[in-house]
CSV table of C-alpha atoms in Angstrom, one decimal:
chain,number,residue,atom,x,y,z
A,1,MET,CA,0.0,0.0,0.0
A,2,PHE,CA,1.1,3.6,-0.7
A,3,LYS,CA,1.8,5.6,2.4
A,4,GLN,CA,0.4,8.7,0.7
A,5,GLN,CA,-2.3,8.8,-2.0
A,6,ILE,CA,-0.9,11.9,-3.6
A,7,PRO,CA,-2.4,12.6,-7.0
A,8,VAL,CA,0.2,11.8,-9.8
A,9,ASP,CA,-0.1,15.3,-11.3
A,10,GLN,CA,0.5,16.9,-7.9
A,11,PHE,CA,3.6,14.9,-7.3
A,12,ILE,CA,4.9,15.6,-10.7
A,13,ALA,CA,4.3,19.3,-10.2
A,14,ASN,CA,6.9,19.2,-7.3
A,15,LEU,CA,9.6,17.5,-9.4
A,16,PRO,CA,12.4,20.0,-10.5
A,17,LEU,CA,12.0,18.8,-14.1
A,18,PHE,CA,8.3,19.9,-14.2
A,19,LYS,CA,8.4,23.1,-12.1
A,20,GLU,CA,6.2,25.9,-13.3
A,21,PHE,CA,4.3,23.6,-15.8
A,22,ALA,CA,0.7,24.7,-16.4
A,23,HIS,CA,-2.1,22.6,-14.9
A,24,GLU,CA,-3.2,21.2,-18.3
A,25,ASP,CA,0.4,20.2,-19.0
A,26,LEU,CA,0.7,18.3,-15.7
A,27,GLN,CA,-2.6,16.6,-16.5
A,28,ARG,CA,-1.3,15.5,-19.9
A,29,ILE,CA,2.0,14.2,-18.4
A,30,ALA,CA,0.1,12.4,-15.6
A,31,ALA,CA,-1.9,10.6,-18.2
A,32,GLY,CA,1.4,9.1,-19.5
A,33,ALA,CA,2.6,8.1,-16.0
A,34,VAL,CA,1.8,5.3,-13.6
A,35,ARG,CA,2.5,4.5,-9.9
A,36,VAL,CA,4.9,1.7,-9.2
A,37,HIS,CA,5.0,0.0,-5.8
A,38,ALA,CA,8.5,-1.3,-5.1
A,39,PRO,CA,8.8,-3.2,-1.8
A,40,ARG,CA,12.2,-3.5,-0.2
A,41,GLY,CA,14.5,-5.7,-2.4
A,42,THR,CA,12.5,-5.1,-5.6
A,43,THR,CA,14.6,-4.8,-8.7
A,44,VAL,CA,12.9,-1.8,-10.5
A,45,PHE,CA,15.0,-2.3,-13.7
A,46,ARG,CA,18.2,-4.0,-14.6
A,47,GLY,CA,21.1,-2.8,-16.6
A,48,GLY,CA,20.4,-3.8,-20.2
A,49,ASP,CA,16.6,-3.7,-19.9
A,50,PRO,CA,14.8,-1.7,-22.6
A,51,CYS,CA,14.2,1.8,-21.3
A,52,VAL,CA,10.5,2.5,-20.7
A,53,GLY,CA,10.8,5.9,-19.2
A,54,ILE,CA,11.9,8.0,-16.2
A,55,TYR,CA,11.4,6.8,-12.7
A,56,ALA,CA,10.8,9.4,-10.0
A,57,VAL,CA,10.9,8.5,-6.3
A,58,LEU,CA,7.7,9.4,-4.4
A,59,PHE,CA,9.0,7.9,-1.1
A,60,GLY,CA,11.6,5.4,-0.2
A,61,ARG,CA,15.1,4.9,-1.6
A,62,LEU,CA,16.7,3.3,-4.7
A,63,LYS,CA,20.2,2.0,-5.1
A,64,LEU,CA,21.7,2.4,-8.6
A,65,ALA,CA,24.5,-0.1,-9.2
A,66,LEU,CA,26.7,-1.8,-11.8
A,67,HIS,CA,27.0,-5.6,-11.7
A,68,ALA,CA,29.8,-7.7,-12.9
A,69,SER,CA,29.3,-11.2,-14.5
A,70,GLN,CA,30.8,-12.8,-11.4
A,71,GLY,CA,28.3,-11.2,-9.1
A,72,SER,CA,30.2,-8.3,-7.7
A,73,GLU,CA,28.4,-5.0,-7.3
A,74,ARG,CA,29.5,-1.3,-7.5
A,75,VAL,CA,27.0,1.2,-6.1
A,76,ILE,CA,27.1,4.5,-8.1
A,77,ASP,CA,24.2,6.4,-6.7
A,78,LEU,CA,21.4,6.5,-4.1
A,79,MET,CA,18.1,8.1,-5.1
A,80,GLY,CA,15.7,9.6,-2.5
A,81,PRO,CA,12.3,11.3,-2.7
A,82,GLY,CA,11.9,13.7,-5.6
A,83,GLN,CA,14.9,12.4,-7.5
A,84,THR,CA,14.7,10.8,-10.9
A,85,ALA,CA,16.5,8.0,-12.8
A,86,GLY,CA,16.6,7.0,-16.5
A,87,GLU,CA,16.9,10.3,-18.3
A,88,ALA,CA,20.0,9.4,-20.2
A,89,ALA,CA,18.6,6.1,-21.5
A,90,VAL,CA,15.4,7.9,-22.7
A,91,PHE,CA,17.2,10.5,-24.8
A,92,LEU,CA,20.0,8.2,-26.1
A,93,ASP,CA,17.3,5.6,-27.0
A,94,LYS,CA,19.5,3.0,-25.2
A,95,PRO,CA,18.7,0.3,-22.5
A,96,TYR,CA,19.2,1.3,-18.9
A,97,ALA,CA,22.9,1.3,-18.0
A,98,VAL,CA,22.5,0.4,-14.3
A,99,THR,CA,20.4,-1.7,-12.1
A,100,ALA,CA,17.9,0.0,-9.7
A,101,GLU,CA,16.9,-1.8,-6.5
A,102,ALA,CA,14.6,-0.6,-3.7
A,103,LEU,CA,16.5,-0.4,-0.5
A,104,GLU,CA,13.3,0.1,1.5
A,105,ASP,CA,9.6,0.0,0.7
A,106,SER,CA,9.3,2.6,-2.0
A,107,ALA,CA,6.7,4.2,-4.3
A,108,LEU,CA,7.7,5.5,-7.7
A,109,ILE,CA,6.2,7.3,-10.6
A,110,LEU,CA,7.1,6.0,-14.0
A,111,ILE,CA,6.7,8.7,-16.7
A,112,SER,CA,6.7,6.9,-20.1
A,113,LYS,CA,9.5,7.5,-22.6
A,114,ALA,CA,7.0,8.7,-25.2
A,115,THR,CA,5.6,11.3,-22.8
A,116,VAL,CA,9.1,12.6,-21.8
A,117,LEU,CA,10.2,12.9,-25.5
A,118,ALA,CA,6.9,14.6,-26.4
A,119,GLU,CA,7.2,17.2,-23.6
A,120,ALA,CA,10.9,17.9,-24.5
A,121,ASP,CA,9.7,18.7,-28.0
A,122,ARG,CA,6.8,20.8,-26.7
A,123,HIS,CA,8.7,22.7,-23.9
A,124,PRO,CA,12.2,24.0,-24.6
A,125,ALA,CA,12.5,24.9,-20.8
A,126,PHE,CA,11.8,21.2,-19.9
A,127,ALA,CA,14.5,20.1,-22.4
A,128,ARG,CA,17.0,22.6,-20.7
A,129,ARG,CA,16.1,21.2,-17.3
A,130,ILE,CA,16.9,17.7,-18.5
A,131,ILE,CA,20.2,18.8,-19.9
A,132,LYS,CA,21.0,20.6,-16.6
A,133,SER,CA,20.1,17.5,-14.6
A,134,LEU,CA,22.3,15.3,-16.7
A,135,SER,CA,25.1,17.8,-16.7
A,136,ARG,CA,24.9,17.9,-12.9
A,137,ARG,CA,25.3,14.2,-12.7
A,138,VAL,CA,28.3,14.2,-15.1
A,139,PHE,CA,30.0,16.7,-12.9
A,140,ARG,CA,29.2,14.6,-9.8
A,141,HIS,CA,30.6,11.5,-11.4
A,142,ILE,CA,33.7,13.3,-12.4
A,143,SER,CA,34.1,14.5,-8.8
A,144,ASP,CA,33.6,10.9,-7.6
A,145,LEU,CA,36.3,9.7,-10.1
A,146,GLU,CA,38.7,12.4,-8.8
A,147,SER,CA,38.0,11.3,-5.2
A,148,TYR,CA,38.6,7.6,-6.0
A,149,THR,CA,41.8,8.2,-7.8
A,150,LEU,CA,43.4,11.2,-6.0
A,151,CYS,CA,42.1,11.1,-2.5
A,152,SER,CA,42.7,8.6,0.4
A,153,ALA,CA,39.9,6.4,1.8
A,154,THR,CA,40.0,8.4,5.0
A,155,HIS,CA,39.4,11.6,3.1
A,156,ARG,CA,36.5,10.1,1.2
A,157,VAL,CA,34.8,8.8,4.4
A,158,ALA,CA,35.3,12.1,6.3
A,159,SER,CA,34.0,14.1,3.3
A,160,TYR,CA,30.9,11.9,3.0
A,161,LEU,CA,30.1,12.3,6.7
A,162,LEU,CA,30.5,16.1,6.5
A,163,ASN,CA,28.6,16.4,3.2
A,164,ASP,CA,25.3,17.6,4.7
A,165,LEU,CA,26.7,19.7,7.5
A,166,PRO,CA,26.7,23.5,7.0
A,167,PHE,CA,30.1,25.1,6.6
A,168,PRO,CA,31.4,26.7,8.6
A,169,ALA,CA,29.3,25.2,11.5
A,170,GLN,CA,29.6,25.3,15.2
A,171,ASN,CA,31.6,22.3,16.5
A,172,ASP,CA,28.6,21.0,18.4
A,173,ALA,CA,27.7,17.4,18.2
A,174,VAL,CA,25.6,16.6,15.1
A,175,CYS,CA,23.9,13.3,14.3
A,176,VAL,CA,24.2,11.9,10.8
A,177,LYS,CA,22.0,9.0,9.7
A,178,LEU,CA,23.4,6.8,6.9
A,179,PRO,CA,20.8,6.5,4.2
A,180,ALA,CA,21.6,2.8,3.6
A,181,ALA,CA,23.5,-0.1,5.1
A,182,LYS,CA,27.2,0.4,5.7
A,183,GLY,CA,28.0,-2.1,2.9
A,184,VAL,CA,26.1,0.0,0.4
A,185,ILE,CA,27.7,3.2,1.6
A,186,ALA,CA,31.1,1.5,1.4
A,187,SER,CA,30.5,0.5,-2.2
A,188,ARG,CA,29.3,4.0,-3.0
A,189,LEU,CA,32.7,5.3,-1.8
A,190,ASN,CA,34.6,2.6,-3.7
A,191,LEU,CA,35.6,0.8,-0.5
A,192,THR,CA,35.1,-2.6,1.0
A,193,GLN,CA,32.8,-2.8,4.0
A,194,GLU,CA,35.7,-3.9,6.2
A,195,HIS,CA,37.8,-0.9,5.2
A,196,PHE,CA,34.8,1.5,5.7
A,197,SER,CA,34.2,0.0,9.2
A,198,ARG,CA,37.8,0.3,10.1
A,199,ILE,CA,37.9,4.0,9.2
A,200,LEU,CA,34.8,4.6,11.3
A,201,HIS,CA,36.5,2.8,14.2
A,202,ASP,CA,39.6,4.9,13.8
A,203,PHE,CA,37.5,8.1,13.8
A,204,SER,CA,35.6,6.9,16.9
A,205,ALA,CA,38.9,6.0,18.7
A,206,ALA,CA,40.1,9.5,17.9
A,207,GLY,CA,37.0,11.0,19.5
A,208,LEU,CA,35.7,12.5,16.3
A,209,ILE,CA,32.5,10.4,16.0
A,210,GLU,CA,30.3,8.0,17.9
A,211,VAL,CA,28.8,5.1,16.0
A,212,ASN,CA,25.5,3.5,16.8
A,213,GLY,CA,24.3,1.3,13.9
A,214,ARG,CA,23.5,3.6,11.0
A,215,SER,CA,23.4,6.7,13.3
A,216,ILE,CA,26.7,8.5,13.6
A,217,MET,CA,27.2,11.3,16.1
A,218,ILE,CA,29.9,13.8,14.9
A,219,SER,CA,31.3,15.1,18.1
A,220,ASP,CA,34.3,16.9,16.5
A,221,ALA,CA,33.4,18.4,13.1
A,222,ASP,CA,36.6,20.4,12.9
A,223,GLY,CA,38.7,17.4,13.5
A,224,LEU,CA,36.8,15.5,10.9
A,225,ARG,CA,37.3,18.4,8.4
A,226,GLU,CA,41.1,18.1,9.0
A,227,CYS,CA,40.8,14.5,7.9
A,228,ALA,CA,38.9,15.6,4.8
A,229,ALA,CA,41.3,18.4,3.9
C-alpha cells in the first residue's frame, strides 16, 4: 500500500523537471505516468533492460549499481524522494545502463518514454532542465572519479560524513543518519565494507565520532574536516 495517496499530477508538479508547468500540461503528463509499488529488495529495472521511461521516487530509496558477471556490485548512486533516474537512457534511446533496486519499501512514478520525449519537443524549458540534470550528474561522477583516484579512503569517508553539514558550522555534536546499510555506503565510496568500518572505528577512537548502527554522532566536526582536507 502507498503511504500517501498523492495525485500523480500533484507529485509531478513538485519535481524539479516539471516546475512551473501549467495545470493542463501536468494533467497530460500524468496521463502518461503510472504509480509503481516497489517493496524493499525489488529490482525496478536491470542494466540492459529496454528503457520504458523516467522513474521518480515518491517515497523510499533506490540504489543504482553496476553488476559484474561474477556477481560483484558497485553502487554508483542513491536516489531519494523527488529524484529521478533513467533520463540518459530515454534520450539516447538506449537500454538502462545500471540496475535500480529498492533499499526500502518505495513508491515511484514512471513517466513513459514517449511522454518525456513529447514534452521535451513541446517545452524547450523542460529540455533545458533535462540537460541541466544530466550535466549535474556528469560533474558529480567526475568529482567521484577524482576522489577515488586522487584522495585517500580516510578523506572520502570524512567528506561523506560532512557532506550535509553547514560550513562553517559550530563544533557542536551533530547526528548523521546513513541512508543505507554500511556495505552499500562503502560501495558508493569505492571501499570494501571492512575498510569502511575500520575507518569509522579509527574516527571513533580519535574522539571524532560515535557510531550507533547507522546513526553517527559527529562530536568533533573540525577534527573531521582536517581528515577531509
